[in-house]
Amino acid sequence: MADFGEILRHIGEFGLFQKLTLLALCFTNLIQAFIFASFLFVEFDPDRHCNTDWILQTDSELSPEEQLNLTLPREEDGTFSRCRMFKPVDWNISAIREHGLNETTVCQNGWVYINNMYDKTVVTDFNLVCDKANLVEVIQAVFMTGVLIGSLIFGPFAESFGRKRANQIPVVIMFVFIIAAALSPNFYLYLAFQLIVGVGAGGYRVNSTEWIGASKRSWGACVTQLFGAVGQCMLAGLIYIMRDWRVTQLITAAPLALTVVYIWFIPESARWLLNRGRIEEAKQLIVKAAAINKRTVPDYVLDKLDVKEVGNKGGIQVLFKSPVLLKYFFIIALAWFATSLAALCLYFNMANFGLSIFLTQFLFGAIEIPAHTLNMWLLEVFGRKKLFIATILFGGISCILLLAVPQQGYDSAVTALVVIARFLLMWGATICNVYIQELFPTSVRQTATGFGAIAARIGGLFAPLVNMLAVYHQVIPIIVFSSITIIAGALGFLLPETCRKDLPETADEAENKR
């Protein structure tokens, strides 16, 4: 019986075939940054006042200054109220000027937005201000709920129906419903479409690593994240130029149109075909991959595939029956949860850091590029364990240090700390992705990886909710996600090193041969 590692040694562990497949699948990750940030580039509390054009019916020649003086109450600091107006009356303009208006009410005819950074945002189009201001966080939470649902659905789907179908369907979902969201006539339809877009974003996974050999095993995860980082840099420029959220959504959908076409030609995973007993299809793909790599596979190796045992024995039971494997899984899942929670809490709050949101967005993406590039070879030089502990532990410490920097007048220092923290957190999340696939035996490897990814999605789901705790005190969100991250990093001391070690085939190997 030939194992797939032997086959990869014959066809090439990271040849042209694997590179093309990886790049084609990673292209969607370039757009993922656009999707995740589609509701972030808004002014959460835009400068505004109630629409009081009702008074123009009494005198159409009123100056803008007098209109505001007659129809809007003032706050204690002397500025016009942004959420209340004087209640309209049926008096003539002379009576209004003589007696004035005293009874106030909430804005009845919408708002007038002034001096805004953007032409149109979700906030201004759907009037998510005043008593509806928290609905911006609701959008974030609903989107992340969709991401979690997508992870739950398409993980098992990929095991039953193949990696290829599990990539095709999410791409189509994202393409269709990003356009639908851009054309939404009201907030509730937009919210529903964002939920479905989240399902597609959460369900899409780059599975080309199943074609990559052990010597380049970390490349799949690192290149995937690298594309996401480049996408974030591109996003900053796009939003700076196009300041209309609907146009930006449509531009986001345009590259996905290309992906929707070529995704049908992406090859299936030969590993999955072999595990499903589809031997002939797997042989054809292996021969095709070898030809593209300008290699040949001996007939005796292909013949051995006929007696490959189908199916995985034990499944998820292996994970829960072994205290050692369960400990490994808990530590990795907690780390993945913590890095996602902390990184997204910072990301969702970047409009409040003081510097230009465009510059901050660019820095967030630019700082990840060296992180993922260095990761490709540092993981082989220093190993998984040391980098896991260092990146996650110091990422949490960088977050907690934000409490030591005054929020007013130190915008550059705050942004620098946030960028460093995100650099370390995203680096740590990539290591989690590599580590979890090397800690567990073949019979439970994909299950453990899928559940670990779900832990990260749950962290993303909780991020906007944790940020809401700022209404009680602004330091609470930082304390919460920093503490969890530091604990997760410290628990890394309990993990074994997996660098340059063969993947375990059984639970006994995973527990003892470390």
PDB file of N, CA and C in Angstrom, residues 38 438 460:
ATOM      1  N   SER A  38     -16.091  45.464   4.718  1.00  0.00           N
ATOM      2  CA  SER A  38     -17.118  46.210   3.979  1.00  0.00           C
ATOM      3  C   SER A  38     -17.971  47.083   4.888  1.00  0.00           C
ATOM      4  N   GLU A 438      -0.190  19.114  12.460  1.00  0.00           N
ATOM      5  CA  GLU A 438       0.948  18.248  12.733  1.00  0.00           C
ATOM      6  C   GLU A 438       0.841  17.522  14.070  1.00  0.00           C
ATOM      7  N   GLY A 460     -14.017  35.581  16.399  1.00  0.00           N
ATOM      8  CA  GLY A 460     -14.449  36.697  15.565  1.00  0.00           C
ATOM      9  C   GLY A 460     -15.874  37.125  15.864  1.00  0.00           C
TER      10      GLY A 460
END
